[in-house]
């Protein structure tokens, strides 16, 4: 255990208090020793007040600038749709405050890079909520890989598919499938989690190309994408993401010279190690508030006990991978 001196409580403000903050993230900040949420902001003042009341939070705003510049707010968690991440992120950097931004960091590599550089220039911590890097289930996979449990790693493949949802078929607005907010549609929202995790598990992706299109014409964003890539250490990768298939499937297989590791990015299924010693399925539960370990790791970095696995630099690289697959750079 480190002998580092304790830091004062860090007082967080949240911009955007939608569904993700209700259970996945908001309570994780409240449960982490040394962190507290002192303010929330939502454009709808009544909903902001309701959220604050239900979660026992002192202040609520309908104006983001007021929260960012509140002297009693030390750090800001941006949990809005991606198209506003740059707007708010640059304001937080200008205010000189610690920041965590929901994934993806921004809708494009260029916007992500601008956010990252703004915090880097001021030497202010910037975290990104690619929380799978901190979850025990996926850290177990890294332990197996680092222990050469499947020999030399050769290849990774991920297939993710699901049927069109009732909302997709209805034509009702959904920011997740609006090309002006998320060019890749569900790919932006979902595939970013897995691709970021692969960078963490296998080393940075250095070469990547892809094909993306809209097969169903239900919304403006893309709904079908395929990609191939190369990690820095010579591991190859392939992926396919389709959001108009008959069945839902989410399967990742890492192939090695002496075995395989199989797992899911989103489904509650075991991680499975197969090698000459047999098949080992492990069911490792996520915490009730899935971002808890991610939030605790932010505290550990701020205490000087290591580097958080998901930061502005790593998230910007994931944005580069995503844009390369979609052919926008």
Short mmCIF file of C-alpha atoms in Angstrom, two decimals:
data_model
loop_
_atom_site.label_atom_id
_atom_site.label_comp_id
_atom_site.label_asym_id
_atom_site.label_seq_id
_atom_site.Cartn_x
_atom_site.Cartn_y
_atom_site.Cartn_z
CA UNK A 1 0.00 0.00 0.00
CA UNK A 2 1.29 3.48 -0.84
CA UNK A 3 2.28 5.89 1.94
CA UNK A 4 0.94 8.84 -0.08
CA UNK A 5 -0.77 11.55 1.93
CA UNK A 6 -4.58 11.67 1.83
CA UNK A 7 -6.12 14.31 -0.39
CA UNK A 8 -9.07 16.49 0.51
CA UNK A 9 -12.49 15.41 -0.67
CA UNK A 10 -12.90 16.09 -4.37
CA UNK A 11 -16.23 17.76 -5.06
CA UNK A 12 -17.73 16.67 -8.38
CA UNK A 13 -20.34 18.29 -10.57
CA UNK A 14 -22.19 16.32 -13.25
CA UNK A 15 -23.23 17.85 -16.58
CA UNK A 16 -26.06 15.77 -18.03
CA UNK A 17 -27.92 13.55 -15.58
CA UNK A 18 -29.61 11.03 -17.87
CA UNK A 19 -29.98 7.26 -17.63
CA UNK A 20 -26.25 6.42 -17.48
CA UNK A 21 -25.84 8.46 -14.29
CA UNK A 22 -28.81 6.94 -12.46
CA UNK A 23 -27.16 3.61 -11.67
CA UNK A 24 -24.03 2.99 -13.76
CA UNK A 25 -21.99 6.02 -12.75
CA UNK A 26 -23.59 8.54 -10.39
CA UNK A 27 -23.79 6.27 -7.31
CA UNK A 28 -20.20 5.10 -7.98
CA UNK A 29 -18.95 8.64 -7.32
CA UNK A 30 -21.02 8.79 -4.13
CA UNK A 31 -19.68 5.42 -2.92
CA UNK A 32 -16.01 6.27 -3.53
CA UNK A 33 -14.26 7.49 -0.40
CA UNK A 34 -12.86 10.97 -0.93
CA UNK A 35 -15.34 11.83 -3.71
CA UNK A 36 -18.69 13.57 -3.39
CA UNK A 37 -21.21 14.95 -5.88
CA UNK A 38 -22.14 18.50 -4.91
CA UNK A 39 -23.92 19.71 -8.07
CA UNK A 40 -25.72 18.47 -11.17
CA UNK A 41 -26.78 20.20 -14.36
CA UNK A 42 -29.51 19.41 -16.86
CA UNK A 43 -31.05 21.83 -19.33
CA UNK A 44 -34.50 20.94 -17.99
CA UNK A 45 -34.45 22.68 -14.59
CA UNK A 46 -37.27 20.54 -13.16
CA UNK A 47 -35.51 17.31 -14.08
CA UNK A 48 -32.23 18.62 -12.65
CA UNK A 49 -33.99 19.45 -9.38
CA UNK A 50 -35.66 16.03 -9.30
CA UNK A 51 -32.35 14.23 -9.87
CA UNK A 52 -30.63 16.25 -7.13
CA UNK A 53 -33.44 15.54 -4.67
CA UNK A 54 -33.52 11.80 -5.37
CA UNK A 55 -29.74 11.43 -5.07
CA UNK A 56 -29.23 13.75 -2.10
CA UNK A 57 -27.20 16.34 -4.03
CA UNK A 58 -27.02 19.90 -2.72
CA UNK A 59 -27.06 22.01 -5.91
CA UNK A 60 -28.71 21.79 -9.31
CA UNK A 61 -28.32 23.95 -12.38
CA UNK A 62 -29.86 24.33 -15.84
CA UNK A 63 -26.77 26.19 -17.12
CA UNK A 64 -23.51 24.27 -17.64
CA UNK A 65 -21.32 27.37 -17.31
CA UNK A 66 -22.70 28.01 -13.82
CA UNK A 67 -21.74 24.51 -12.70
CA UNK A 68 -18.30 24.58 -14.33
CA UNK A 69 -17.46 27.91 -12.70
CA UNK A 70 -18.94 27.09 -9.29
CA UNK A 71 -16.01 27.56 -6.84
CA UNK A 72 -17.32 24.64 -4.78
CA UNK A 73 -16.93 22.25 -7.76
CA UNK A 74 -13.41 20.81 -8.06
CA UNK A 75 -14.03 18.32 -10.89
CA UNK A 76 -16.60 17.81 -13.64
CA UNK A 77 -18.08 14.61 -15.07
CA UNK A 78 -19.54 15.22 -18.55
CA UNK A 79 -22.32 12.71 -19.24
CA UNK A 80 -24.04 14.34 -22.20
CA UNK A 81 -24.38 13.00 -25.79
CA UNK A 82 -21.01 13.02 -27.63
CA UNK A 83 -21.72 16.03 -29.85
CA UNK A 84 -21.47 18.36 -26.83
CA UNK A 85 -18.35 16.80 -25.26
CA UNK A 86 -15.94 19.20 -26.95
CA UNK A 87 -18.00 22.27 -26.03
CA UNK A 88 -18.12 21.39 -22.34
CA UNK A 89 -14.71 19.72 -22.21
CA UNK A 90 -12.88 22.82 -23.43
CA UNK A 91 -14.75 24.95 -20.90
CA UNK A 92 -13.74 22.62 -18.06
CA UNK A 93 -10.11 22.73 -19.24
CA UNK A 94 -10.25 26.52 -19.36
CA UNK A 95 -11.58 26.52 -15.79
CA UNK A 96 -8.60 24.37 -14.77
CA UNK A 97 -10.65 21.54 -13.31
CA UNK A 98 -10.24 17.76 -13.28
CA UNK A 99 -12.57 16.11 -15.79
CA UNK A 100 -14.07 12.76 -16.72
CA UNK A 101 -15.93 12.53 -20.04
CA UNK A 102 -18.30 9.76 -21.09
CA UNK A 103 -17.26 7.59 -24.00
CA UNK A 104 -16.65 8.11 -26.83
CA UNK A 105 -14.51 11.12 -25.97
CA UNK A 106 -16.04 12.94 -28.98
CA UNK A 107 -17.76 12.04 -32.29
CA UNK A 108 -14.49 12.35 -34.21
CA UNK A 109 -10.75 11.94 -33.82
CA UNK A 110 -10.12 15.64 -34.48
CA UNK A 111 -12.54 16.73 -31.76
CA UNK A 112 -11.14 14.14 -29.35
CA UNK A 113 -7.61 15.37 -30.03
CA UNK A 114 -8.64 18.98 -29.37
CA UNK A 115 -10.09 18.02 -25.97
CA UNK A 116 -7.06 15.92 -25.04
CA UNK A 117 -4.58 18.64 -26.06
CA UNK A 118 -6.46 21.29 -24.06
CA UNK A 119 -6.06 19.31 -20.85
CA UNK A 120 -2.52 18.21 -21.68
CA UNK A 121 -1.45 21.84 -22.21
CA UNK A 122 -2.56 22.70 -18.67
CA UNK A 123 -1.39 19.43 -17.11
CA UNK A 124 -4.92 18.73 -15.82
CA UNK A 125 -6.12 15.12 -15.40
CA UNK A 126 -8.59 14.02 -18.09
CA UNK A 127 -10.29 10.65 -17.67
CA UNK A 128 -12.67 8.90 -20.06
CA UNK A 129 -15.40 6.46 -19.03
CA UNK A 130 -14.12 3.42 -20.90
CA UNK A 131 -14.75 1.60 -17.64
CA UNK A 132 -14.22 -1.93 -18.97
CA UNK A 133 -10.46 -1.40 -18.61
CA UNK A 134 -11.06 -1.34 -14.83
CA UNK A 135 -13.54 -4.23 -14.48
CA UNK A 136 -12.26 -7.46 -12.83
CA UNK A 137 -13.82 -9.61 -15.58
CA UNK A 138 -11.67 -8.06 -18.28
CA UNK A 139 -8.62 -7.68 -16.06
CA UNK A 140 -8.75 -11.48 -15.66
CA UNK A 141 -8.41 -11.82 -19.44
CA UNK A 142 -5.34 -9.56 -19.32
CA UNK A 143 -3.86 -11.74 -16.55
CA UNK A 144 -4.28 -14.84 -18.74
CA UNK A 145 -2.72 -13.09 -21.72
CA UNK A 146 0.20 -11.73 -19.69
CA UNK A 147 0.78 -15.22 -18.24
CA UNK A 148 0.95 -16.70 -21.79
CA UNK A 149 -1.98 -18.99 -20.94
CA UNK A 150 -2.79 -19.35 -24.66
CA UNK A 151 0.81 -19.12 -25.87
CA UNK A 152 1.69 -16.46 -28.42
CA UNK A 153 -1.32 -14.33 -29.31
CA UNK A 154 -2.17 -14.54 -33.01
CA UNK A 155 -5.58 -12.99 -33.72
CA UNK A 156 -8.72 -11.48 -32.22
CA UNK A 157 -12.21 -11.48 -33.76
CA UNK A 158 -15.38 -9.77 -32.53
CA UNK A 159 -18.86 -10.11 -33.98
CA UNK A 160 -21.70 -7.98 -32.60
CA UNK A 161 -25.18 -8.03 -34.08
CA UNK A 162 -28.71 -7.28 -32.96
CA UNK A 163 -32.13 -6.77 -34.53
CA UNK A 164 -33.50 -3.32 -35.23
CA UNK A 165 -35.29 -2.03 -32.13
CA UNK A 166 -38.90 -0.89 -31.93
CA UNK A 167 -37.61 2.68 -31.77
CA UNK A 168 -35.52 2.13 -34.90
CA UNK A 169 -38.54 0.79 -36.77
CA UNK A 170 -40.85 3.55 -35.51
CA UNK A 171 -38.77 6.38 -36.94
CA UNK A 172 -38.82 8.21 -33.60
CA UNK A 173 -35.76 10.36 -32.91
CA UNK A 174 -32.79 8.74 -31.19
CA UNK A 175 -29.54 10.70 -30.84
CA UNK A 176 -27.60 7.42 -30.96
CA UNK A 177 -28.63 6.94 -34.61
CA UNK A 178 -28.46 10.58 -35.69
CA UNK A 179 -25.44 10.98 -37.98
CA UNK A 180 -25.04 14.58 -36.81
CA UNK A 181 -24.44 13.33 -33.26
CA UNK A 182 -22.95 9.87 -33.85
CA UNK A 183 -21.86 9.19 -37.44
CA UNK A 184 -21.49 5.47 -36.79
CA UNK A 185 -24.80 5.10 -34.96
CA UNK A 186 -24.79 2.19 -32.53
CA UNK A 187 -21.24 1.45 -33.68
CA UNK A 188 -20.12 4.68 -31.97
CA UNK A 189 -21.99 3.84 -28.81
CA UNK A 190 -21.18 0.12 -28.57
CA UNK A 191 -18.14 -0.78 -30.66
CA UNK A 192 -16.06 1.92 -29.00
CA UNK A 193 -16.18 -0.09 -25.75
CA UNK A 194 -14.73 -3.21 -27.36
CA UNK A 195 -12.14 -1.54 -29.57
CA UNK A 196 -10.87 0.48 -26.62
CA UNK A 197 -10.65 -2.71 -24.55
CA UNK A 198 -8.67 -4.48 -27.31
CA UNK A 199 -6.09 -1.67 -27.24
CA UNK A 200 -5.80 -2.25 -23.49
CA UNK A 201 -5.55 -6.05 -23.72
CA UNK A 202 -3.35 -6.45 -26.80
CA UNK A 203 -1.47 -3.18 -27.31
CA UNK A 204 -2.29 -0.24 -29.55
CA UNK A 205 -3.91 -0.77 -32.93
CA UNK A 206 -1.49 0.75 -35.45
CA UNK A 207 -3.12 -0.06 -38.80
CA UNK A 208 -6.85 -0.31 -39.46
CA UNK A 209 -9.32 -0.09 -42.31
CA UNK A 210 -13.02 -0.70 -42.64
CA UNK A 211 -16.22 -0.50 -44.63
CA UNK A 212 -19.39 1.12 -43.29
CA UNK A 213 -22.81 1.63 -44.81
CA UNK A 214 -26.51 1.94 -44.06
CA UNK A 215 -28.31 -1.24 -45.12
CA UNK A 216 -31.75 -0.64 -43.60
CA UNK A 217 -32.30 3.10 -44.25
CA UNK A 218 -34.11 3.42 -40.92
CA UNK A 219 -32.00 6.36 -39.73
CA UNK A 220 -29.17 8.61 -40.92
CA UNK A 221 -26.21 6.89 -39.20
CA UNK A 222 -24.46 3.75 -40.41
CA UNK A 223 -25.85 0.39 -39.32
CA UNK A 224 -23.38 -2.14 -40.80
CA UNK A 225 -19.59 -2.06 -40.47
CA UNK A 226 -16.67 -4.45 -40.90
CA UNK A 227 -12.98 -3.90 -40.15
CA UNK A 228 -9.54 -5.45 -40.05
CA UNK A 229 -6.59 -4.18 -38.06
CA UNK A 230 -3.06 -4.80 -36.81
CA UNK A 231 -1.83 -4.30 -33.25
CA UNK A 232 1.63 -2.87 -32.57
CA UNK A 233 3.00 -6.31 -31.62
CA UNK A 234 1.88 -8.09 -34.79
CA UNK A 235 -1.48 -9.42 -33.58
CA UNK A 236 -4.17 -9.25 -36.27
CA UNK A 237 -7.81 -8.40 -35.67
CA UNK A 238 -11.17 -8.47 -37.42
CA UNK A 239 -14.60 -7.21 -36.44
CA UNK A 240 -18.15 -6.97 -37.75
CA UNK A 241 -21.03 -4.95 -36.34
CA UNK A 242 -24.54 -5.17 -37.78
CA UNK A 243 -27.65 -3.65 -36.23
CA UNK A 244 -30.27 -5.19 -38.48
CA UNK A 245 -29.80 -8.95 -38.02
CA UNK A 246 -32.38 -11.51 -36.91
CA UNK A 247 -30.52 -12.46 -33.75
CA UNK A 248 -28.35 -10.82 -31.12
CA UNK A 249 -24.78 -12.07 -30.86
CA UNK A 250 -21.78 -10.68 -28.99
CA UNK A 251 -18.73 -12.92 -29.15
CA UNK A 252 -15.01 -12.21 -28.95
CA UNK A 253 -12.38 -14.91 -29.47
CA UNK A 254 -8.66 -14.36 -28.92
CA UNK A 255 -6.64 -17.04 -30.71
CA UNK A 256 -3.21 -18.07 -29.47
CA UNK A 257 -0.61 -20.66 -30.47
CA UNK A 258 -1.71 -22.87 -27.56
CA UNK A 259 -5.36 -22.02 -26.90
CA UNK A 260 -8.18 -19.49 -27.00
CA UNK A 261 -10.00 -17.04 -24.75
CA UNK A 262 -13.68 -16.42 -25.43
CA UNK A 263 -15.83 -13.69 -23.90
CA UNK A 264 -18.55 -11.12 -24.49
CA UNK A 265 -18.22 -7.36 -24.32
CA UNK A 266 -21.79 -6.70 -23.12
CA UNK A 267 -23.50 -9.99 -22.21
CA UNK A 268 -23.41 -11.50 -18.73
CA UNK A 269 -21.50 -14.64 -19.69
CA UNK A 270 -18.36 -16.38 -18.40
CA UNK A 271 -14.88 -15.66 -19.71
CA UNK A 272 -13.59 -18.99 -21.05
CA UNK A 273 -9.96 -20.07 -21.21
CA UNK A 274 -9.28 -23.14 -23.38
CA UNK A 275 -5.81 -24.70 -23.62
CA UNK A 276 -4.02 -28.04 -23.26
CA UNK A 277 -4.98 -28.13 -19.57
CA UNK A 278 -8.69 -28.06 -20.38
CA UNK A 279 -11.51 -25.52 -20.41
CA UNK A 280 -11.82 -22.99 -17.59
CA UNK A 281 -15.05 -20.92 -17.54
CA UNK A 282 -15.08 -18.09 -14.99
CA UNK A 283 -18.16 -16.03 -14.17
CA UNK A 284 -16.95 -12.74 -12.71
CA UNK A 285 -19.81 -10.45 -11.72
CA UNK A 286 -19.77 -6.73 -12.39
CA UNK A 287 -20.37 -4.40 -9.43
CA UNK A 288 -23.90 -3.07 -8.90
CA UNK A 289 -22.71 0.31 -10.19
CA UNK A 290 -20.63 -0.78 -13.16
CA UNK A 291 -18.35 2.28 -13.17
CA UNK A 292 -17.30 1.79 -9.53
CA UNK A 293 -13.80 0.42 -10.23
CA UNK A 294 -13.27 3.06 -12.92
CA UNK A 295 -14.18 5.82 -10.46
CA UNK A 296 -12.06 4.30 -7.68
CA UNK A 297 -9.11 4.16 -10.08
CA UNK A 298 -9.50 7.88 -10.75
CA UNK A 299 -9.15 8.47 -7.02
CA UNK A 300 -6.04 6.25 -6.91
CA UNK A 301 -4.34 8.30 -9.65
CA UNK A 302 -5.21 11.54 -7.89
CA UNK A 303 -3.63 10.08 -4.73
CA UNK A 304 -0.48 9.33 -6.71
CA UNK A 305 -1.01 5.56 -6.67
CA UNK A 306 -0.55 4.82 -10.38
CA UNK A 307 -2.02 5.85 -13.72
CA UNK A 308 -5.68 5.36 -14.62
CA UNK A 309 -6.00 2.97 -17.59
CA UNK A 310 -8.50 5.19 -19.46
CA UNK A 311 -7.41 8.77 -20.05
CA UNK A 312 -7.52 11.45 -22.71
CA UNK A 313 -4.63 9.96 -24.64
CA UNK A 314 -5.98 6.39 -24.78
CA UNK A 315 -9.50 7.60 -25.64
CA UNK A 316 -8.19 9.81 -28.44
CA UNK A 317 -6.45 6.79 -29.94
CA UNK A 318 -9.71 4.84 -29.80
CA UNK A 319 -11.39 7.72 -31.65
CA UNK A 320 -8.69 7.45 -34.32
CA UNK A 321 -9.41 3.73 -34.72
CA UNK A 322 -13.15 4.41 -35.00
CA UNK A 323 -12.70 7.11 -37.64
CA UNK A 324 -10.36 4.90 -39.67
CA UNK A 325 -12.98 2.13 -39.69
CA UNK A 326 -15.69 4.56 -40.79
CA UNK A 327 -13.41 6.04 -43.46
CA UNK A 328 -13.65 9.62 -42.18
CA UNK A 329 -9.85 10.00 -41.95
#
